[in-house]
Structures are given as structure tokens and as C-alpha cells.
mmCIF file of C-alpha atoms in Angstrom:
data_model
loop_
_atom_site.group_PDB
_atom_site.id
_atom_site.type_symbol
_atom_site.label_atom_id
_atom_site.label_comp_id
_atom_site.label_asym_id
_atom_site.label_seq_id
_atom_site.Cartn_x
_atom_site.Cartn_y
_atom_site.Cartn_z
ATOM 1 C CA MET U 1 -11.099 -13.275 -31.474
ATOM 2 C CA PRO U 2 -9.692 -13.111 -27.955
ATOM 3 C CA ILE U 3 -8.400 -10.196 -26.196
ATOM 4 C CA PRO U 4 -4.821 -9.546 -27.155
ATOM 5 C CA LYS U 5 -2.140 -10.550 -24.056
ATOM 6 C CA THR U 6 -0.414 -7.316 -24.699
ATOM 7 C CA PHE U 7 -0.565 -3.692 -26.499
ATOM 8 C CA ASN U 8 2.262 -1.251 -26.679
ATOM 9 C CA ILE U 9 1.748 2.639 -26.197
ATOM 10 C CA GLY U 10 5.128 3.467 -28.155
ATOM 11 C CA PRO U 11 7.639 1.925 -25.801
ATOM 12 C CA ALA U 12 5.313 1.162 -22.938
ATOM 13 C CA LYS U 13 4.422 -2.346 -23.324
ATOM 14 C CA ILE U 14 0.724 -3.054 -21.315
ATOM 15 C CA SER U 15 -0.136 -6.432 -20.274
ATOM 16 C CA PRO U 16 -2.988 -7.459 -20.463
ATOM 17 C CA ALA U 17 -4.496 -5.535 -23.064
ATOM 18 C CA THR U 18 -7.400 -4.104 -20.620
ATOM 19 C CA VAL U 19 -7.700 -0.325 -19.330
ATOM 20 C CA LEU U 20 -9.363 1.458 -16.367
ATOM 21 C CA ALA U 21 -10.992 4.270 -17.702
ATOM 22 C CA PRO U 22 -10.582 7.674 -16.271
ATOM 23 C CA MET U 23 -13.907 8.707 -14.350
ATOM 24 C CA ALA U 24 -14.210 11.526 -12.456
ATOM 25 C CA GLY U 25 -14.926 11.569 -8.744
ATOM 26 C CA VAL U 26 -14.151 7.688 -8.717
ATOM 27 C CA THR U 27 -10.728 6.280 -10.005
ATOM 28 C CA ASP U 28 -8.701 8.002 -7.388
ATOM 29 C CA THR U 29 -5.531 6.710 -5.955
ATOM 30 C CA VAL U 30 -7.233 4.599 -3.550
ATOM 31 C CA PHE U 31 -9.975 3.028 -5.815
ATOM 32 C CA ARG U 32 -7.252 2.459 -8.377
ATOM 33 C CA ARG U 33 -5.037 0.609 -5.998
ATOM 34 C CA LEU U 34 -8.254 -1.503 -4.832
ATOM 35 C CA ILE U 35 -8.441 -2.566 -8.794
ATOM 36 C CA ARG U 36 -5.184 -3.390 -9.254
ATOM 37 C CA ALA U 37 -4.788 -5.555 -5.969
ATOM 38 C CA GLN U 38 -7.649 -7.930 -7.896
ATOM 39 C CA GLY U 39 -5.417 -8.375 -10.626
ATOM 40 C CA GLY U 40 -6.023 -8.524 -14.795
ATOM 41 C CA CYS U 41 -5.724 -4.688 -15.282
ATOM 42 C CA GLY U 42 -3.116 -3.446 -17.748
ATOM 43 C CA LEU U 43 -2.964 0.094 -17.351
ATOM 44 C CA MET U 44 -4.452 2.609 -14.956
ATOM 45 C CA MET U 45 -5.554 6.216 -15.512
ATOM 46 C CA THR U 46 -6.334 9.188 -13.367
ATOM 47 C CA GLU U 47 -9.551 11.146 -13.138
ATOM 48 C CA PHE U 48 -9.481 13.378 -15.616
ATOM 49 C CA THR U 49 -7.712 16.697 -14.650
ATOM 50 C CA SER U 50 -7.805 20.237 -15.426
ATOM 51 C CA SER U 51 -4.666 21.651 -17.142
ATOM 52 C CA HIS U 52 -5.096 24.910 -15.481
ATOM 53 C CA GLY U 53 -5.324 23.237 -12.068
ATOM 54 C CA VAL U 54 -2.528 21.465 -12.685
ATOM 55 C CA ILE U 55 -0.274 24.338 -13.383
ATOM 56 C CA GLY U 56 -1.897 26.418 -10.742
ATOM 57 C CA THR U 57 -0.866 23.475 -7.858
ATOM 58 C CA ASN U 58 2.224 22.337 -10.001
ATOM 59 C CA GLY U 59 0.513 18.825 -10.187
ATOM 60 C CA GLY U 60 -0.332 19.403 -6.400
ATOM 61 C CA ARG U 61 3.224 19.983 -5.333
ATOM 62 C CA ASN U 62 2.449 23.596 -4.120
ATOM 63 C CA GLU U 63 -0.099 22.342 -1.946
ATOM 64 C CA SER U 64 0.607 21.492 1.809
ATOM 65 C CA ARG U 65 2.161 18.026 2.349
ATOM 66 C CA LYS U 66 -1.028 16.854 3.461
ATOM 67 C CA ALA U 67 -2.951 17.782 0.565
ATOM 68 C CA GLN U 68 -0.548 16.911 -2.047
ATOM 69 C CA ARG U 69 -1.455 13.166 -1.128
ATOM 70 C CA PHE U 70 -5.232 13.843 -2.043
ATOM 71 C CA THR U 71 -4.682 15.273 -5.300
ATOM 72 C CA TYR U 72 -6.050 14.232 -8.763
ATOM 73 C CA LEU U 73 -2.688 13.117 -9.898
ATOM 74 C CA SER U 74 -1.396 11.815 -6.653
ATOM 75 C CA PHE U 75 -0.525 7.837 -7.059
ATOM 76 C CA GLU U 76 1.785 5.253 -5.743
ATOM 77 C CA PRO U 77 4.442 3.256 -7.030
ATOM 78 C CA GLU U 78 1.978 0.037 -7.321
ATOM 79 C CA GLU U 79 -0.478 2.054 -9.734
ATOM 80 C CA HIS U 80 2.380 1.643 -12.365
ATOM 81 C CA PRO U 81 1.727 1.703 -15.207
ATOM 82 C CA ILE U 82 -0.298 4.726 -15.268
ATOM 83 C CA SER U 83 -1.339 7.678 -17.474
ATOM 84 C CA ALA U 84 -2.395 11.174 -16.138
ATOM 85 C CA GLN U 85 -5.559 12.090 -18.191
ATOM 86 C CA LEU U 86 -5.616 15.968 -18.963
ATOM 87 C CA PHE U 87 -8.394 18.307 -20.077
ATOM 88 C CA GLY U 88 -8.428 22.008 -21.722
ATOM 89 C CA ALA U 89 -8.692 24.306 -24.625
ATOM 90 C CA ASP U 90 -5.554 26.220 -24.267
ATOM 91 C CA PRO U 91 -2.512 24.310 -26.327
ATOM 92 C CA THR U 92 -0.035 26.159 -24.252
ATOM 93 C CA VAL U 93 -1.379 25.532 -20.842
ATOM 94 C CA MET U 94 -1.701 21.950 -22.002
ATOM 95 C CA ALA U 95 1.518 21.696 -23.106
ATOM 96 C CA GLU U 96 2.986 23.034 -19.642
ATOM 97 C CA ALA U 97 0.412 20.543 -17.700
ATOM 98 C CA ALA U 98 1.637 17.513 -19.637
ATOM 99 C CA GLN U 99 5.335 18.794 -18.805
ATOM 100 C CA ILE U 100 4.573 18.565 -14.895
ATOM 101 C CA CYS U 101 2.845 15.100 -15.184
ATOM 102 C CA GLN U 102 5.817 13.482 -16.963
ATOM 103 C CA ASP U 103 8.061 15.183 -14.026
ATOM 104 C CA MET U 104 5.510 13.459 -11.644
ATOM 105 C CA GLY U 105 6.956 9.992 -13.272
ATOM 106 C CA PHE U 106 3.690 9.227 -15.172
ATOM 107 C CA ASP U 107 4.113 6.698 -17.629
ATOM 108 C CA ALA U 108 1.792 8.354 -20.188
ATOM 109 C CA VAL U 109 -0.375 11.086 -21.013
ATOM 110 C CA ASP U 110 -3.522 11.139 -22.273
ATOM 111 C CA ILE U 111 -5.734 14.072 -23.553
ATOM 112 C CA ASN U 112 -9.886 14.054 -22.949
ATOM 113 C CA PHE U 113 -11.550 15.164 -26.071
ATOM 114 C CA GLY U 114 -14.486 12.797 -24.788
ATOM 115 C CA CYS U 115 -16.293 14.472 -21.535
ATOM 116 C CA PRO U 116 -19.625 15.530 -22.227
ATOM 117 C CA VAL U 117 -20.275 17.249 -19.111
ATOM 118 C CA LYS U 118 -21.968 20.810 -19.959
ATOM 119 C CA LYS U 119 -19.528 22.552 -17.367
ATOM 120 C CA VAL U 120 -16.564 21.072 -19.425
ATOM 121 C CA VAL U 121 -17.838 21.648 -22.705
ATOM 122 C CA LYS U 122 -18.796 25.281 -22.109
ATOM 123 C CA ASN U 123 -15.235 26.140 -21.918
ATOM 124 C CA ASN U 124 -14.524 24.101 -25.277
ATOM 125 C CA GLY U 125 -13.281 21.103 -23.011
ATOM 126 C CA GLY U 126 -13.377 17.513 -23.427
ATOM 127 C CA SER U 127 -15.886 16.788 -26.331
ATOM 128 C CA GLY U 128 -16.418 20.278 -26.887
ATOM 129 C CA CYS U 129 -13.194 20.152 -29.147
ATOM 130 C CA LEU U 130 -14.409 17.912 -31.367
ATOM 131 C CA ARG U 131 -16.170 20.882 -33.133
ATOM 132 C CA ASP U 132 -12.489 22.591 -33.410
ATOM 133 C CA LEU U 133 -10.345 20.124 -35.143
ATOM 134 C CA GLY U 134 -7.808 22.712 -36.056
ATOM 135 C CA LEU U 135 -7.654 23.247 -31.857
ATOM 136 C CA VAL U 136 -7.493 19.585 -31.110
ATOM 137 C CA ARG U 137 -4.310 19.694 -33.588
ATOM 138 C CA GLN U 138 -2.929 22.554 -31.911
ATOM 139 C CA ILE U 139 -3.756 21.090 -28.456
ATOM 140 C CA VAL U 140 -1.862 17.408 -29.536
ATOM 141 C CA SER U 141 0.901 19.122 -31.512
ATOM 142 C CA ALA U 142 1.826 21.347 -28.511
ATOM 143 C CA CYS U 143 1.775 18.606 -25.947
ATOM 144 C CA ARG U 144 3.958 16.163 -28.208
ATOM 145 C CA LYS U 145 6.631 18.525 -28.690
ATOM 146 C CA VAL U 146 7.421 18.641 -24.802
ATOM 147 C CA LEU U 147 6.952 14.952 -24.114
ATOM 148 C CA THR U 148 9.412 12.011 -24.238
ATOM 149 C CA ILE U 149 6.899 9.664 -22.425
ATOM 150 C CA PRO U 150 3.731 8.307 -24.784
ATOM 151 C CA LEU U 151 1.066 10.930 -25.729
ATOM 152 C CA THR U 152 -2.400 9.498 -26.483
ATOM 153 C CA MET U 153 -6.050 10.749 -26.773
ATOM 154 C CA LYS U 154 -9.344 9.856 -25.695
ATOM 155 C CA PHE U 155 -12.490 10.943 -27.844
ATOM 156 C CA ARG U 156 -15.954 10.262 -29.051
ATOM 157 C CA ALA U 157 -17.625 9.764 -31.989
ATOM 158 C CA GLY U 158 -18.585 13.309 -32.487
ATOM 159 C CA TRP U 159 -20.709 15.939 -31.207
ATOM 160 C CA ASN U 160 -23.948 14.021 -32.880
ATOM 161 C CA ASP U 161 -24.705 11.569 -35.437
ATOM 162 C CA ARG U 162 -24.853 14.056 -38.001
ATOM 163 C CA GLU U 163 -21.261 15.519 -37.256
ATOM 164 C CA LEU U 164 -19.206 12.469 -36.569
ATOM 165 C CA VAL U 165 -15.286 12.910 -36.484
ATOM 166 C CA MET U 166 -14.040 9.994 -35.132
ATOM 167 C CA VAL U 167 -11.808 8.728 -38.430
ATOM 168 C CA ASP U 168 -10.597 12.328 -38.741
ATOM 169 C CA MET U 169 -9.311 12.331 -34.894
ATOM 170 C CA ALA U 170 -7.676 9.561 -35.537
ATOM 171 C CA LYS U 171 -5.804 10.792 -38.472
ATOM 172 C CA ILE U 172 -4.828 13.445 -36.697
ATOM 173 C CA ALA U 173 -3.405 11.589 -33.800
ATOM 174 C CA GLU U 174 -1.275 9.706 -36.221
ATOM 175 C CA GLU U 175 0.019 12.487 -38.046
ATOM 176 C CA GLU U 176 1.042 14.271 -34.869
ATOM 177 C CA GLY U 177 2.864 11.331 -33.627
ATOM 178 C CA LEU U 178 0.448 10.238 -31.076
ATOM 179 C CA GLN U 179 1.175 6.237 -29.608
ATOM 180 C CA ALA U 180 -2.236 5.459 -29.251
ATOM 181 C CA ILE U 181 -6.213 6.261 -29.358
ATOM 182 C CA ALA U 182 -9.173 5.607 -27.169
ATOM 183 C CA LEU U 183 -12.817 5.697 -28.783
ATOM 184 C CA HIS U 184 -16.053 6.026 -26.950
ATOM 185 C CA PRO U 185 -18.525 5.471 -29.769
ATOM 186 C CA ARG U 186 -21.195 7.305 -28.047
ATOM 187 C CA THR U 187 -21.641 11.130 -29.476
ATOM 188 C CA ARG U 188 -21.507 14.342 -27.180
ATOM 189 C CA GLU U 189 -25.477 14.787 -27.806
ATOM 190 C CA GLN U 190 -25.782 10.965 -26.402
ATOM 191 C CA GLY U 191 -23.950 11.700 -23.165
ATOM 192 C CA TYR U 192 -24.291 8.048 -21.135
ATOM 193 C CA THR U 193 -27.629 7.170 -22.737
ATOM 194 C CA GLY U 194 -28.375 4.931 -25.610
ATOM 195 C CA LYS U 195 -25.963 2.068 -27.005
ATOM 196 C CA ALA U 196 -22.582 2.567 -28.230
ATOM 197 C CA ASP U 197 -21.957 1.794 -31.791
ATOM 198 C CA TRP U 198 -18.977 -0.542 -31.809
ATOM 199 C CA THR U 199 -19.132 -0.436 -35.625
ATOM 200 C CA ARG U 200 -17.426 3.042 -35.237
ATOM 201 C CA ILE U 201 -14.777 1.630 -33.319
ATOM 202 C CA ALA U 202 -14.125 -0.855 -36.271
ATOM 203 C CA ALA U 203 -14.152 1.866 -38.603
ATOM 204 C CA VAL U 204 -11.270 3.677 -36.916
ATOM 205 C CA LYS U 205 -9.506 0.717 -36.638
ATOM 206 C CA GLN U 206 -9.336 0.336 -40.287
ATOM 207 C CA THR U 207 -8.051 3.627 -40.858
ATOM 208 C CA THR U 208 -5.306 3.845 -38.649
ATOM 209 C CA LYS U 209 -1.982 2.012 -37.765
ATOM 210 C CA LEU U 210 -2.205 2.977 -34.248
ATOM 211 C CA PRO U 211 -3.254 0.960 -31.485
ATOM 212 C CA VAL U 212 -7.046 1.569 -30.818
ATOM 213 C CA ILE U 213 -8.674 1.154 -27.479
ATOM 214 C CA GLY U 214 -12.477 0.382 -27.551
ATOM 215 C CA ASN U 215 -14.585 2.001 -24.969
ATOM 216 C CA GLY U 216 -18.274 1.637 -24.012
ATOM 217 C CA ASP U 217 -20.942 -1.033 -22.928
ATOM 218 C CA ILE U 218 -18.742 -3.670 -21.626
ATOM 219 C CA LEU U 219 -20.352 -5.057 -18.682
ATOM 220 C CA THR U 220 -19.284 -8.583 -18.591
ATOM 221 C CA PRO U 221 -16.118 -10.646 -19.893
ATOM 222 C CA GLU U 222 -18.363 -11.770 -22.796
ATOM 223 C CA ASP U 223 -18.717 -8.415 -24.106
ATOM 224 C CA ALA U 224 -14.910 -7.598 -23.906
ATOM 225 C CA VAL U 225 -14.269 -10.575 -25.828
ATOM 226 C CA ARG U 226 -16.969 -9.805 -28.291
ATOM 227 C CA MET U 227 -15.755 -6.133 -28.803
ATOM 228 C CA VAL U 228 -12.279 -7.263 -29.996
ATOM 229 C CA SER U 229 -14.151 -10.047 -32.067
ATOM 230 C CA GLU U 230 -16.320 -7.539 -33.904
ATOM 231 C CA THR U 231 -13.842 -4.331 -34.071
ATOM 232 C CA GLY U 232 -10.439 -5.794 -34.286
ATOM 233 C CA CYS U 233 -9.536 -3.147 -31.339
ATOM 234 C CA ASP U 234 -6.111 -3.803 -29.619
ATOM 235 C CA ALA U 235 -7.173 -3.469 -25.936
ATOM 236 C CA VAL U 236 -10.501 -2.645 -24.193
ATOM 237 C CA MET U 237 -11.065 0.210 -21.542
ATOM 238 C CA ILE U 238 -13.478 -0.361 -18.996
ATOM 239 C CA GLY U 239 -15.395 2.403 -16.931
ATOM 240 C CA ARG U 240 -18.583 2.491 -14.857
ATOM 241 C CA ALA U 241 -18.608 -1.416 -15.026
ATOM 242 C CA VAL U 242 -15.666 -1.640 -12.739
ATOM 243 C CA ALA U 243 -17.568 0.533 -9.908
ATOM 244 C CA SER U 244 -19.938 -2.402 -9.241
ATOM 245 C CA ASN U 245 -17.564 -5.457 -10.257
ATOM 246 C CA PRO U 246 -14.156 -4.654 -9.214
ATOM 247 C CA TRP U 247 -13.124 -8.016 -10.733
ATOM 248 C CA ILE U 248 -14.115 -7.618 -13.977
ATOM 249 C CA PHE U 249 -10.711 -7.297 -15.544
ATOM 250 C CA ARG U 250 -9.754 -10.419 -13.086
ATOM 251 C CA GLN U 251 -12.608 -11.757 -14.831
ATOM 252 C CA ILE U 252 -11.705 -11.034 -18.285
ATOM 253 C CA GLN U 253 -8.382 -12.603 -18.282
ATOM 254 C CA GLU U 254 -9.846 -15.858 -16.563
ATOM 255 C CA TYR U 255 -12.354 -16.125 -19.347
ATOM 256 C CA VAL U 256 -9.863 -15.830 -22.009
ATOM 257 C CA ASP U 257 -7.363 -18.238 -20.479
ATOM 258 C CA THR U 258 -10.226 -20.806 -19.512
ATOM 259 C CA GLY U 259 -13.627 -20.202 -20.875
ATOM 260 C CA THR U 260 -14.873 -19.553 -17.012
ATOM 261 C CA TYR U 261 -14.217 -17.220 -14.684
ATOM 262 C CA PHE U 262 -14.505 -16.191 -10.754
ATOM 263 C CA GLN U 263 -18.238 -15.411 -9.551
ATOM 264 C CA PRO U 264 -18.129 -13.190 -6.507
ATOM 265 C CA THR U 265 -19.652 -14.602 -3.512
ATOM 266 C CA LEU U 266 -21.132 -12.638 -0.288
ATOM 267 C CA SER U 267 -17.962 -12.957 1.472
ATOM 268 C CA ASP U 268 -16.194 -11.468 -1.608
ATOM 269 C CA ARG U 269 -18.300 -8.798 -1.604
ATOM 270 C CA HIS U 270 -17.995 -8.108 2.224
ATOM 271 C CA HIS U 271 -14.256 -8.216 1.987
ATOM 272 C CA ILE U 272 -13.855 -5.804 -1.076
ATOM 273 C CA ILE U 273 -16.141 -3.206 0.686
ATOM 274 C CA SER U 274 -14.749 -3.553 3.780
ATOM 275 C CA THR U 275 -11.045 -3.346 2.248
ATOM 276 C CA TYR U 276 -11.963 -0.198 0.405
ATOM 277 C CA TYR U 277 -13.502 1.388 3.590
ATOM 278 C CA ARG U 278 -10.323 0.604 5.501
ATOM 279 C CA MET U 279 -8.151 2.047 3.125
ATOM 280 C CA LEU U 280 -9.924 5.232 2.728
ATOM 281 C CA MET U 281 -9.622 5.532 6.639
ATOM 282 C CA GLU U 282 -6.112 4.781 6.488
ATOM 283 C CA GLU U 283 -5.467 7.332 3.800
ATOM 284 C CA GLY U 284 -7.485 10.057 6.062
ATOM 285 C CA LEU U 285 -9.084 11.002 2.666
ATOM 286 C CA PRO U 286 -11.061 14.625 3.407
ATOM 287 C CA ASP U 287 -14.019 12.999 2.100
ATOM 288 C CA ALA U 288 -14.038 9.440 3.343
ATOM 289 C CA ILE U 289 -17.589 9.198 4.233
ATOM 290 C CA GLY U 290 -18.633 11.017 1.275
ATOM 291 C CA LYS U 291 -16.761 7.857 -0.642
ATOM 292 C CA MET U 292 -18.182 5.153 1.804
ATOM 293 C CA LYS U 293 -21.515 6.399 0.954
ATOM 294 C CA GLN U 294 -21.090 6.719 -2.790
ATOM 295 C CA TYR U 295 -19.526 3.192 -2.986
ATOM 296 C CA ALA U 296 -22.297 1.766 -0.900
ATOM 297 C CA SER U 297 -24.406 1.776 -4.058
ATOM 298 C CA TYR U 298 -21.511 0.425 -6.358
ATOM 299 C CA PHE U 299 -20.451 -2.521 -4.339
ATOM 300 C CA SER U 300 -23.824 -3.576 -2.830
ATOM 301 C CA PHE U 301 -25.420 -3.858 -6.132
ATOM 302 C CA GLY U 302 -27.343 -7.179 -6.190
ATOM 303 C CA VAL U 303 -26.810 -7.743 -2.501
ATOM 304 C CA HIS U 304 -30.174 -9.315 -0.917
ATOM 305 C CA ASN U 305 -31.444 -6.779 1.723
ATOM 306 C CA GLY U 306 -28.666 -4.222 -0.196
ATOM 307 C CA THR U 307 -31.327 -1.350 -0.030
ATOM 308 C CA HIS U 308 -31.164 -1.774 3.975
ATOM 309 C CA LEU U 309 -27.556 -1.877 4.014
ATOM 310 C CA ARG U 310 -27.269 1.584 1.945
ATOM 311 C CA THR U 311 -30.179 3.222 3.898
ATOM 312 C CA GLN U 312 -27.794 2.516 7.262
ATOM 313 C CA ILE U 313 -24.826 3.738 5.859
ATOM 314 C CA HIS U 314 -26.165 7.279 3.995
ATOM 315 C CA GLN U 315 -27.667 8.093 7.591
ATOM 316 C CA SER U 316 -24.536 7.536 9.385
ATOM 317 C CA LYS U 317 -22.116 10.497 9.839
ATOM 318 C CA ASP U 318 -19.097 8.333 11.065
ATOM 319 C CA ALA U 319 -16.508 6.541 9.277
ATOM 320 C CA ALA U 320 -15.902 4.024 11.902
ATOM 321 C CA HIS U 321 -19.626 3.594 12.603
ATOM 322 C CA ILE U 322 -20.003 2.701 8.716
ATOM 323 C CA ARG U 323 -17.492 -0.124 8.868
ATOM 324 C CA LYS U 324 -19.200 -1.862 11.951
ATOM 325 C CA ILE U 325 -22.560 -1.175 9.923
ATOM 326 C CA VAL U 326 -20.894 -3.378 7.332
ATOM 327 C CA ASP U 327 -19.557 -6.114 9.102
ATOM 328 C CA HIS U 328 -22.924 -6.413 10.864
ATOM 329 C CA PHE U 329 -24.968 -6.582 7.962
ATOM 330 C CA PHE U 330 -22.869 -9.127 6.124
ATOM 331 C CA ASP U 331 -22.294 -11.284 8.885
ATOM 332 C CA HIS U 332 -26.344 -11.282 9.428
ATOM 333 C CA GLU U 333 -26.637 -12.042 5.646
ATOM 334 C CA LEU U 334 -24.021 -14.819 5.971
ATOM 335 C CA ASN U 335 -25.529 -16.447 8.844
ATOM 336 C CA ALA U 336 -28.824 -16.498 7.314
ATOM 337 C CA ILE U 337 -27.410 -18.720 4.238
ATOM 338 C CA LYS U 338 -25.604 -20.884 6.396
ATOM 339 C CA ILE U 339 -29.036 -21.812 8.290
ATOM 340 C CA LEU U 340 -30.793 -22.244 5.328
#
């Protein structure tokens, strides 16, 4: 069973049926635009964002003009279709934040019931809500009442293997009028360890009429096709693999269409890291150097002598110097290949 060409979130048609997962500290506006430019990604999602923070800054609009550009919810027109992901445990606050996101021009709002991080869970946010399905219903009901754009939710299979609630969560979503759901089939207790049990995605798909987005352990185009085949899900969502392989959505589309797909060369890796660093500098992001160091590990994954490159980047304290380091490194490596 190939990946569907399209899927719908309410009236919104998403094509292709692929979704960039929300990742804290990763999927900011610069990274999303970088991924969008590679092709093949149907829906973008913001970093998961505190509902209290959204209200406190009015979606960033109460910040200075310069700071507005660097909020979690800032986005550019080329990122459409794009969904804002929120987390929180107060239904009233969540609804107000959802309304702000709608007013900002997002195509959809997504509620995070999956984040396993302790500082989020301890306040009953993210996967903390999985132990209180009554609260889950209150949150989604409050948000649905104020929105005219689609509302979705992303959740984990349960708190642990003894407290699986994915089918119950899907039923709540359907009964409360949500337009799609995304399941990461690990439990909160698993965190990001162990294996994602795709049979849980299949179980949810069999019990709901809503579009189901499958997430977890998709590392290659073959994995994406296999997930759809094994679970019947309507779309695939990819997170961590995108960081080290920004071309994965393009690869999936090519694999579905032709059975083969693009394999990035050393020149392609040079281009992608140079492009991303240039975009960071042009944006004037306050943490551009930190982002450069963070992504050095991702984008140089599997590159010959990549450890040496990462060491040099991490030792530098100047963005322009980091770009020179990257150019010099790849020029040297490409010349070495030519000599061979």
C-alpha cells in the first residue's frame, strides 16, 4: 500500500500525505523553510508552544517588532499549510491560545498530548494528560468551540504499557469534532527509547473514522511505505530523522512515484548546511551560533572526517567564521575525492 497522495484535515487538503513533526528547539521558522524548499512535505508544524506563553505575549505580538520574528509561532507565507501546536492543561487558557493562533493565520491548531519531558508532564501538560481523560475532553472541547479552522491532536499510546489509552483518545477526538489525530505509539514511560509499536497505530485506525497520522521510527522512505502498509494510516509524520536527512520527504515522494530516490552527495550536504547557516545569519536570530553548533551534528552525519568539522564549529564563537570553516572543510573533502 503506497503512501496516499493526499489526505484531508477538515476542509484543508494536504498533499502529499506527509507531516513535519513538531520538535522543540528544532522546527523553528528557518528550519521549516529549509525543509519546505527541499520538496515533498505536505504539512508543517511549529515547535510545541506553551498556551500560557501564547496568551502572555498575544502570540508574540506584544513583543518588540524585532522579537516578534523570533517567537515559536512566527512563520512566513511559504510555510503554508502550517499548524500551530499548543500544550497546556487549563481548558480556558488553551482555548484562548487556540483563538490567537487562528487569528494569526494558521491553517490548523494541534494539541500536544505526547511530550514526555518531565518539566512539561509535571504540570499535567503533554503526555501528563493521558492519565486524566476527562481533562483531555475538556481541553479539546473548549478549543473546538472557539475555532473555525481544523483542530487536531497528537498523543502517545499511554502512560505505560499497562495504561494504554490510544483507542480512548481517538474516540474522544471523534466525539468532540476534531478533524485528524496523530499517534506516536511509544508510551510516556518509554520516552524515546525502545521500539515504536506500529500495531497500536493500526488499532486506532480500525476504531475511528478520523484521518490517522502515524509517527515513530520512520528513518527511510521504505519505513514510511511500510508503516502505511502495516497500519493503514492516512499520512506519516517524521521528526528526528529529518534533522539528519532534510531530504527525506523528497525521497519518500520519489520512492512512491518511481521506486528509487535521490541520495545526497557530499556537495549536496555542503549546500544544505551552507544554506541553513546563511538563512540563520540573514534572519539575525539571537541564538544563530547556538543553532549552527546544534545542526553541525545533524547535517554532518555520516560525512567523512565529520568529527573534525564538528569540533572546529563547536570551538568557534563567530557565525561568519563558522561558515568559512564549513566551506573550507567541504572544499578540502571534495578535492580529496577528485584526486582519488
